[in-house]
XYZ file of C-alpha atoms in Angstrom:
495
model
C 4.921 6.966 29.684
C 7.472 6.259 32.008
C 10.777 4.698 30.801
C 10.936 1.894 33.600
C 9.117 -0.127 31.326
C 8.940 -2.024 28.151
C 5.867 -2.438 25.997
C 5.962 -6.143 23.827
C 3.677 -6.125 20.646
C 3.034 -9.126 18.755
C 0.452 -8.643 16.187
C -2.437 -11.258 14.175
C -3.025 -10.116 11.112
C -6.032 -11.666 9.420
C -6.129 -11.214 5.077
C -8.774 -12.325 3.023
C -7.059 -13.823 -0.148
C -7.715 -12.799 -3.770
C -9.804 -15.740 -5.173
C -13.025 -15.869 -6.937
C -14.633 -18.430 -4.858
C -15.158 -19.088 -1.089
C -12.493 -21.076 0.783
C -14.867 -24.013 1.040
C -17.440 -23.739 -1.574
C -18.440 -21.796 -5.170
C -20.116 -19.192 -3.477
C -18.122 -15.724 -4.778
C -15.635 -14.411 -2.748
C -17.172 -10.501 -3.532
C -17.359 -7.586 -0.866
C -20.417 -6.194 -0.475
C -23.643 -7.433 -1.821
C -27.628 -7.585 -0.612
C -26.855 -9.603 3.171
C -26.890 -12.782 2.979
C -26.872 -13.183 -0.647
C -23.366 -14.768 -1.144
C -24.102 -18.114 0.669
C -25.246 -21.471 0.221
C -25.818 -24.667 2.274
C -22.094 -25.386 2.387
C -20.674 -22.036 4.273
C -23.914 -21.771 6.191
C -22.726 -25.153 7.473
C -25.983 -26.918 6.967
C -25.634 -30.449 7.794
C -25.257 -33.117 5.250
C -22.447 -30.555 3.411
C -18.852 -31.009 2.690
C -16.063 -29.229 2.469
C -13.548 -28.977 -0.877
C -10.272 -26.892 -0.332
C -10.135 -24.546 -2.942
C -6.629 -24.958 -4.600
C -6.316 -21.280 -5.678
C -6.583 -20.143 -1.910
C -3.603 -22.451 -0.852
C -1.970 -21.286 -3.867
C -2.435 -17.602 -2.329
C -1.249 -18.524 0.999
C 1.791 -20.506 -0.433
C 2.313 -16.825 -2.500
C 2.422 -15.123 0.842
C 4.736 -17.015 2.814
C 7.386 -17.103 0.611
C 7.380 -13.933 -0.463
C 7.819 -13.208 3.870
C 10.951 -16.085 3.897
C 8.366 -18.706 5.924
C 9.345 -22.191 5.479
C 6.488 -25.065 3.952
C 6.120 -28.075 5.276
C 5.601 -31.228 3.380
C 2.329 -32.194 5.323
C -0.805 -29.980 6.928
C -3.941 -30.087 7.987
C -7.304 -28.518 8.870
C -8.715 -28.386 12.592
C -12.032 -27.585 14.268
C -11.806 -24.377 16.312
C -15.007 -24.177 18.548
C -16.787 -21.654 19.518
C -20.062 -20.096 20.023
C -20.906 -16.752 18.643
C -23.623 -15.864 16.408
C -21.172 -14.511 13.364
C -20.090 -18.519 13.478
C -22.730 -20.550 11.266
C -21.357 -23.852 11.902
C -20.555 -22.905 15.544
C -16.739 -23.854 14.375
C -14.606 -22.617 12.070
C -12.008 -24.687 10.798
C -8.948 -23.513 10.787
C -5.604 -24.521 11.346
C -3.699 -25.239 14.351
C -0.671 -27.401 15.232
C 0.426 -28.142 11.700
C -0.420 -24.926 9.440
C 0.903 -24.444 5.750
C 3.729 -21.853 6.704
C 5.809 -20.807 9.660
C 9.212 -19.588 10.768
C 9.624 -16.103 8.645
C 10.859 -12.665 9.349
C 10.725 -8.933 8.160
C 12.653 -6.246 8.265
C 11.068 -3.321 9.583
C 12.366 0.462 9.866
C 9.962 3.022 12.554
C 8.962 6.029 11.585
C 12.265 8.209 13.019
C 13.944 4.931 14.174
C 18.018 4.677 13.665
C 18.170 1.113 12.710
C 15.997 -1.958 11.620
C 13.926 -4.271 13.350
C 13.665 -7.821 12.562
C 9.879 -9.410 12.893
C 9.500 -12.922 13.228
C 6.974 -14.288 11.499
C 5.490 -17.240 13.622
C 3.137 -19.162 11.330
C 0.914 -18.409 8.559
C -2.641 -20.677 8.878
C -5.413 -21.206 6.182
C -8.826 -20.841 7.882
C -12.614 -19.594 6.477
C -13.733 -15.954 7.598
C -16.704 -15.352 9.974
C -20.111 -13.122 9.078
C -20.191 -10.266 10.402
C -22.821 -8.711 12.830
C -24.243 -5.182 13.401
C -25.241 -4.327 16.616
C -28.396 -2.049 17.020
C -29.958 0.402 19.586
C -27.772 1.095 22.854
C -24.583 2.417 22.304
C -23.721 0.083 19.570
C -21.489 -1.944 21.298
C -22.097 -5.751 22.006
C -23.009 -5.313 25.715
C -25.767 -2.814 25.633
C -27.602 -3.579 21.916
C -31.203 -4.086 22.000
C -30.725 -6.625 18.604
C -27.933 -7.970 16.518
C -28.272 -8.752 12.785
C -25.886 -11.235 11.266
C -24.996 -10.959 7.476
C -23.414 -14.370 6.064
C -21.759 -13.110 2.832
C -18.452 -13.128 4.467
C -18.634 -16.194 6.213
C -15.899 -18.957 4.557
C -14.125 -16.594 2.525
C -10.536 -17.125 2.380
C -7.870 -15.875 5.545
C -4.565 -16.077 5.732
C -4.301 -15.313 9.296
C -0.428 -14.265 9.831
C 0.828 -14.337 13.494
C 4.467 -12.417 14.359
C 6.538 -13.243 16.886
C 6.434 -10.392 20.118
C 9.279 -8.324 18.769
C 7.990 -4.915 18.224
C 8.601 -2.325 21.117
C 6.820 0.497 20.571
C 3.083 1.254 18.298
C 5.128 3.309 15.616
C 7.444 -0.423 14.946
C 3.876 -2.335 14.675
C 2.426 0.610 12.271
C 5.947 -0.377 9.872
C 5.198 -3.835 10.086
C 1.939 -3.350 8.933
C 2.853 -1.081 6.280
C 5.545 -3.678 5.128
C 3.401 -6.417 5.174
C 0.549 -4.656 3.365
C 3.029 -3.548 0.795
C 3.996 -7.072 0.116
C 0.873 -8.708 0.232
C -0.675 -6.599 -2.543
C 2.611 -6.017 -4.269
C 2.408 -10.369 -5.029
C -1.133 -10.099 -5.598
C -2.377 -12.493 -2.775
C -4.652 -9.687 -1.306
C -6.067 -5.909 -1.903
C -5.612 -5.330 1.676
C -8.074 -2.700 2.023
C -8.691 -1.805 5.499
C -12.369 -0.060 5.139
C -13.691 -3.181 3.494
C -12.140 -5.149 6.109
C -9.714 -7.211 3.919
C -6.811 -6.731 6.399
C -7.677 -6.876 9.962
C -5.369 -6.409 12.662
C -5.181 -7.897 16.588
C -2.482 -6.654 18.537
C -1.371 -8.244 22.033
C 0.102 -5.688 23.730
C 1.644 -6.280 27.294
C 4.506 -4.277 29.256
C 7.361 -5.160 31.416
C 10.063 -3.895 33.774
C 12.881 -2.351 31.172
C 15.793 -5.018 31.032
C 13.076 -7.798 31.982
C 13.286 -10.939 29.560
C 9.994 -12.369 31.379
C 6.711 -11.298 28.958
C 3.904 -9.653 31.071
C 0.539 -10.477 30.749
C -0.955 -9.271 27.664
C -4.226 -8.051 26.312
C -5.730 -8.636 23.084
C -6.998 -5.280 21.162
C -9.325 -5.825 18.484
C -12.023 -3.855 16.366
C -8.674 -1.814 14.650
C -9.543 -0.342 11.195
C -6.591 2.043 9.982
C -3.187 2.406 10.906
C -3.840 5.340 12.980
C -5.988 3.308 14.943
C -3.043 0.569 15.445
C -1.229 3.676 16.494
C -3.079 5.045 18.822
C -4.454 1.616 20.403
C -1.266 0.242 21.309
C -0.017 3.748 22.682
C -2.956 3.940 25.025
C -2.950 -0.113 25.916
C 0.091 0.136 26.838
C 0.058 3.654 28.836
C -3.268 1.739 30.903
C -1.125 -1.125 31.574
C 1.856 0.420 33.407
C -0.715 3.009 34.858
C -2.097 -0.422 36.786
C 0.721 -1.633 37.360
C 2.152 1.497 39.265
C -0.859 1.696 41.494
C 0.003 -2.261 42.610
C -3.078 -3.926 40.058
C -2.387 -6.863 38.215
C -2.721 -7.106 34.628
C -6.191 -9.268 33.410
C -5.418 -10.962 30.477
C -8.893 -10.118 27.878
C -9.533 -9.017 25.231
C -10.701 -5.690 25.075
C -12.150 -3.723 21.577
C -10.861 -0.199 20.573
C -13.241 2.736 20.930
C -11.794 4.887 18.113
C -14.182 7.882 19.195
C -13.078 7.820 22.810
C -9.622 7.051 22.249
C -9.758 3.905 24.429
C -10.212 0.012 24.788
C -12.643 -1.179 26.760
C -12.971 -5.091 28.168
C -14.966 -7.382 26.079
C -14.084 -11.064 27.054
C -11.569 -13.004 28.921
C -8.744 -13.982 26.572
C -9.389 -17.399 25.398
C -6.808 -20.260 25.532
C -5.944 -22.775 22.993
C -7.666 -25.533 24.999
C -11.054 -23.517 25.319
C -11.743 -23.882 21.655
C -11.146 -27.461 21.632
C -9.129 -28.034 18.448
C -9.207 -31.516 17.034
C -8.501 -32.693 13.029
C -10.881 -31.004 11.225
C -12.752 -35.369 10.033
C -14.133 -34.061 6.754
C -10.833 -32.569 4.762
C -8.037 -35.102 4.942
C -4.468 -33.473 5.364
C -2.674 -31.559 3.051
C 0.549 -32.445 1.254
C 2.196 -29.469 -0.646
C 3.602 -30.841 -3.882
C 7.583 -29.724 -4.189
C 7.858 -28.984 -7.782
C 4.329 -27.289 -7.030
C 6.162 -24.904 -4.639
C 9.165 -24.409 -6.994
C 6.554 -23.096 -9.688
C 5.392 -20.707 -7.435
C 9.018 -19.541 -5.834
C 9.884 -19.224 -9.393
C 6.698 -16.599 -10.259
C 7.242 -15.084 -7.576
C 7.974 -10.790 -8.766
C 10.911 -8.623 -8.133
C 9.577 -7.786 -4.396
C 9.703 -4.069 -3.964
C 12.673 -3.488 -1.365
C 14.792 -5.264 -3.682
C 13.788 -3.452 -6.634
C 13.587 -0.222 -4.930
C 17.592 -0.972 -4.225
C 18.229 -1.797 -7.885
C 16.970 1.380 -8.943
C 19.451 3.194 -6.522
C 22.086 1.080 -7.628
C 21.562 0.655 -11.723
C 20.157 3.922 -12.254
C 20.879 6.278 -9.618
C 17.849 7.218 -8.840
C 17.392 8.656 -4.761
C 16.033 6.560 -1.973
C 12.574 8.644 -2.576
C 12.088 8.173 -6.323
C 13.229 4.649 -5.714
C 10.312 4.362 -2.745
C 7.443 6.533 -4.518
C 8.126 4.014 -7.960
C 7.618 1.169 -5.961
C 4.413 2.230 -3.566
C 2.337 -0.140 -6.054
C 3.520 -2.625 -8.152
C 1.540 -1.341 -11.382
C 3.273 1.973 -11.184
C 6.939 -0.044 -10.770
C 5.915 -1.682 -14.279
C 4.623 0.722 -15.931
C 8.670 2.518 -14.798
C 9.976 -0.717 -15.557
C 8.237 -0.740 -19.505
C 9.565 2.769 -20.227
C 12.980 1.564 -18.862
C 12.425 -1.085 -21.641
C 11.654 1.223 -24.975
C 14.722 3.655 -24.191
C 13.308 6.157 -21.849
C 16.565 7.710 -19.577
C 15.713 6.791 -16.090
C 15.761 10.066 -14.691
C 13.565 11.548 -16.835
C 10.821 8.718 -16.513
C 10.924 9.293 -12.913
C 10.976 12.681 -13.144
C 7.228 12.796 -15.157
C 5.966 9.673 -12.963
C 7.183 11.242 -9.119
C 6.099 14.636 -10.093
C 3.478 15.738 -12.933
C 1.536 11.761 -14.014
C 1.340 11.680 -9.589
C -0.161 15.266 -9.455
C -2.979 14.441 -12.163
C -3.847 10.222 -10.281
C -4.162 12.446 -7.216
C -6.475 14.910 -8.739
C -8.709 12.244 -10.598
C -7.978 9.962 -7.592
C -6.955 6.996 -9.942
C -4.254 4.267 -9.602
C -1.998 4.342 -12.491
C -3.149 1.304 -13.996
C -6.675 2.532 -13.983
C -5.459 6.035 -16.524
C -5.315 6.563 -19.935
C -1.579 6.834 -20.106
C 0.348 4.306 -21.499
C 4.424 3.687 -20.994
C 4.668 4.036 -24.789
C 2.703 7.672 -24.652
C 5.108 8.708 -21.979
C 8.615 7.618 -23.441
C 6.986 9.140 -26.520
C 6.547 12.546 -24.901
C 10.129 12.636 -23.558
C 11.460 11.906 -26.975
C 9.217 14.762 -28.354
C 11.129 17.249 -25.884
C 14.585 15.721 -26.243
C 14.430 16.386 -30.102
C 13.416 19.789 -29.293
C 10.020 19.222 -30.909
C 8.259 20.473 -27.840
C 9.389 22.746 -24.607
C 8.818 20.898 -20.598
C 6.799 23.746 -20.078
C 4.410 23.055 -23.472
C 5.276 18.568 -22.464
C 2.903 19.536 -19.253
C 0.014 20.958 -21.034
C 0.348 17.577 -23.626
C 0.563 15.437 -20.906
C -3.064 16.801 -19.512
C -4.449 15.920 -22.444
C -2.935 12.467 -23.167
C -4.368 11.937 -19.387
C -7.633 12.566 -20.508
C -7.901 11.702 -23.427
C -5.268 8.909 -24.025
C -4.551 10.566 -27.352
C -0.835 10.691 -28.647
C 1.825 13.138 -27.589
C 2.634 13.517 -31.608
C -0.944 13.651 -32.665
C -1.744 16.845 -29.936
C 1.485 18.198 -30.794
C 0.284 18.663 -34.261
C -3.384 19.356 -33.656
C -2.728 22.000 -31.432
C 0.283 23.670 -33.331
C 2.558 23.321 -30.168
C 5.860 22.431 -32.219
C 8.665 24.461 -30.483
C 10.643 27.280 -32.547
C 13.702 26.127 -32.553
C 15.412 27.478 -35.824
C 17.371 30.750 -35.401
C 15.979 31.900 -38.400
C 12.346 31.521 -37.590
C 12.385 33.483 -34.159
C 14.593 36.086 -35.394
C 11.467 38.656 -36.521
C 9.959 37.249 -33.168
C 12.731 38.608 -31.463
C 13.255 42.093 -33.353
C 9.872 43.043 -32.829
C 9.654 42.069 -28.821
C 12.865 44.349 -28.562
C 11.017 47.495 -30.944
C 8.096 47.448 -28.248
C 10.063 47.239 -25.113
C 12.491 50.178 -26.394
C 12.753 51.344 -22.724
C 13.750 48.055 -20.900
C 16.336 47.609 -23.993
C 17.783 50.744 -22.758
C 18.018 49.778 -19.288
C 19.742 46.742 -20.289
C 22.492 48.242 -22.359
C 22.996 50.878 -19.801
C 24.053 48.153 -17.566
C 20.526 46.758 -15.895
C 21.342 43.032 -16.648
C 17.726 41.915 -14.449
C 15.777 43.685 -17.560
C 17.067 40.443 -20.041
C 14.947 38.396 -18.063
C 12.383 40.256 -18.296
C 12.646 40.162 -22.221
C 13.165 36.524 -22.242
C 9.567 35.984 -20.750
C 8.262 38.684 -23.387
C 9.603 36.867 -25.923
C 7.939 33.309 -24.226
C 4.789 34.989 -24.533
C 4.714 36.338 -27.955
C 5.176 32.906 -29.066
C 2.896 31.192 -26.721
C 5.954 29.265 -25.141
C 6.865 27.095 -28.269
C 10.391 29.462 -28.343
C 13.035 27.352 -27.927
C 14.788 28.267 -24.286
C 18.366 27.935 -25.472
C 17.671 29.245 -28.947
C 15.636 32.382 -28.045
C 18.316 32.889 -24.813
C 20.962 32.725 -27.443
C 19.470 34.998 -30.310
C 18.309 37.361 -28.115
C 21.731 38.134 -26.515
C 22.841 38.183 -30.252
C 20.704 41.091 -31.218
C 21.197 42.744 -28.235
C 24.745 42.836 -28.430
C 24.018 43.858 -32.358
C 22.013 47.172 -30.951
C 24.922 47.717 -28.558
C 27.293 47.800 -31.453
C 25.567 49.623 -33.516
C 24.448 52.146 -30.731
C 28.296 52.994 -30.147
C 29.096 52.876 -33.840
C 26.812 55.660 -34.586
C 27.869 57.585 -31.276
């Protein structure tokens, strides 16, 4: 894309909140389910139905925005948005709109091969109820050319925090980090699970492009139907490559909003971009306003966890670990704990991180598990280590224990001793070990006291196989230099 212009990204981010009921009503707040099974006269907006706020979904929200610096005001309220599509039951949503529950935050954000961090403002965080959702047969799929639509309620009035950033990202790879950054947050306080396939974070991006050096924003478009990253990525790269394509052959910019065709590569019109005033916003008459309770929003500040940046920059700092051990400890908050609980029964840090970065993160990948959801337990772990610090067991024999303590969430000590893995660590007991290795490789002996140093390593591993690798390293490096040197001796005695 040509450099005489700027792309502007703002992004809306729409997260269903963690909560066992419906924003509205006590229908569960559950992905998936038989369609419209989840519902009930309240979120299908029937009339003579009320809404009642449920606490635990402000409580979320509240989570949220401090954990991204927002500020709370004292008072809030619900509106009426108003519009007409058929994943609406009421034909309105209510929402929030000129007084939400959070605004006025920021995040620091660092693209994928950037030199320096950008800030994201964080323009308001808003409470408002989800929509169903609608699958479009026949045709193509899309919208325009179905032959029938079928609506599934179960979604509709469960729990958004829709979180709207300021227009400060430049280029698709700063939005992806935002994203990322946010996501990480988000599921790292426990206000959402964020998962993208089930449609628990949803992403809008309004992308326009200016002149380079141009403080005057360009019209933008709205980009929706976004389900991964990648598709972020690539939306906003070719959004913004259309735009100043138009603009250089003298068109003007619409302002839509226009869906993302992820097999095409593409976005497509779908609507003309709504305005505040179309949806007619007015105080939503049946839920009075809100009033956040101070000592209410101390408790939570206070609960708030460690968030991971600023643990990630403790570790670097208290235990020296590098910037990735630090990151991979912290890319879920169970696996930070379960660091943070060895930390706390005496495991060195280096060592812990060691087993979690490298051999624990090769067997979640293979059995595709989260570490919470194994068998291994902090104590098992710090247990293990111990068992090869005291020279009870080798690293190489700690991996093979480790498998099974995956698996079977059995004891380090207990498959030491079942399995007769205790290392040889006394002198004395490797010795015969040792003497007969050196009686059946007679010839490489010879090499190696005619000079051929390369043939002692090649004894050390025959001497790691005759005792199925519970020899001591150090011990049988040590001993077997000892005899050597004895056959030497006694070789140019006798001469």
């Amino acid at each position: 894309m040509t450099t005489a212009y700027e792309t502007v990204i703002g992004l809306e981010v729409h997260v269903e909140l963690l909560t066992e009921t419906k924003l509205f009503c006590g229908c569960p707040n559950r992905f998936g389910g038989a369609p419209n099974t989840h519902v009930c006269p309240v979120c299908l907006g029937l009339p003579g139905t009320l809404p009642v706020v449920n606490r635990a979904a402000v409580e979320q929200l509240l989570r949220a925005a401090l954990a991204v610096g927002c500020e709370v005001p004292a008072r809030s309220k619900f509106d009426r948005k108003n519009y007409f599509y058929p994943d609406m039951p009421k034909n309105y949503q209510i929402s929030q709109y000129d007084q939400p529950l959070a605004s006025r935050g920021a995040l620091e954000v660092v693209a994928e091969g950037a030199s320096a961090p950008t800030t994201v403002g964080i323009t308001r965080i808003h409470l408002e109820e989800d929509t169903g959702k609608s699958t479009h047969g026949g045709g193509s799929g899309r919208i325009e050319s179905s032959e029938y639509t079928l609506e599934d309620y179960n979604r509709a009035g469960v729990p958004l925090a829709e979180i709207v950033s300021e227009p400060d990202m430049r280029s698709a790879q700063e939005a992806v980090a935002y994203l990322e950054r946010l996501r990480e947050i988000l599921r790292w306080v426990g206000v959402s699970d964020c998962k993208m396939e089930e449609g628990s974070l949803r992403c809008d991006a309004n992308v326009s492009v200016r002149p380079r050096g141009s403080q005057t924003l360009g019209t933008k478009t709205e980009i929706k139907n976004m389900n991964s990253f990648r598709s972020v990525l690539r939306a906003i790269e070719y959004e913004s490559a259309r735009q100043v394509a138009a603009l250089e052959r003298g068109e003007r910019i619409t302002q839509e909003t226009r869906a993302w065709d992820e097999e095409n590569g593409l976005t497509h019109p779908l609507r003309s971009k709504e305005e505040a005033h179309d949806y007619r916003y007015f105080p939503e008459p049946d839920i009075p306003p809100m009033q956040v309770d101070s000592a209410w929003l101390d408790a939570l500040r206070e609960g708030l966890p460690e968030l991971p940046q600023a643990r990630r920059e403790r570790y670097a700092e208290q235990h020296g670990l590098s910037a990735y051990d630090a990151a991979g400890l912290t890319r879920s908050r169970a696996l930070g704990d379960f660091f943070e609980q060895m930390l706390a029964v005496g495991s060195p840090p280096k060592e812990a991180a060691n087993w979690l970065m490298g051999d624990v993160s090769r067997l979640l990948n293979a059995n595709a598990q989260q570490i919470e959801e194994s068998r291994l337990t902090p104590g098992a772990l710090h247990e293990m280590i111990a068992l090869i610090e005291q020279g009870t067991i080798s690293k190489k024999l700690a991996k093979d224990v480790l498998e099974e303590m995956f698996g079977t969430g059995a004891s380090p000590a207990d498959i030491v001793k079942a399995r007769g893995l205790q290392q040889i660590g006394s002198a004395d007991d490797l010795r015969p070990i040792v003497e007969k290795v050196l009686d059946e490789q007679a010839s490489t002996v010879a090499d190696y006291l005619g000079g051929r140093d390369k043939a002692f390593g090649f004894l050390v591993g025959q001497v790691m196989a005759a005792t199925r690798g519970k020899a001591s390293p150090q011990v049988a490096n040590a001993l077997l230099r000892q005899v050597l040197e004895e056959k030497r001796a006694a070789a140019q005695s006798g001469g």
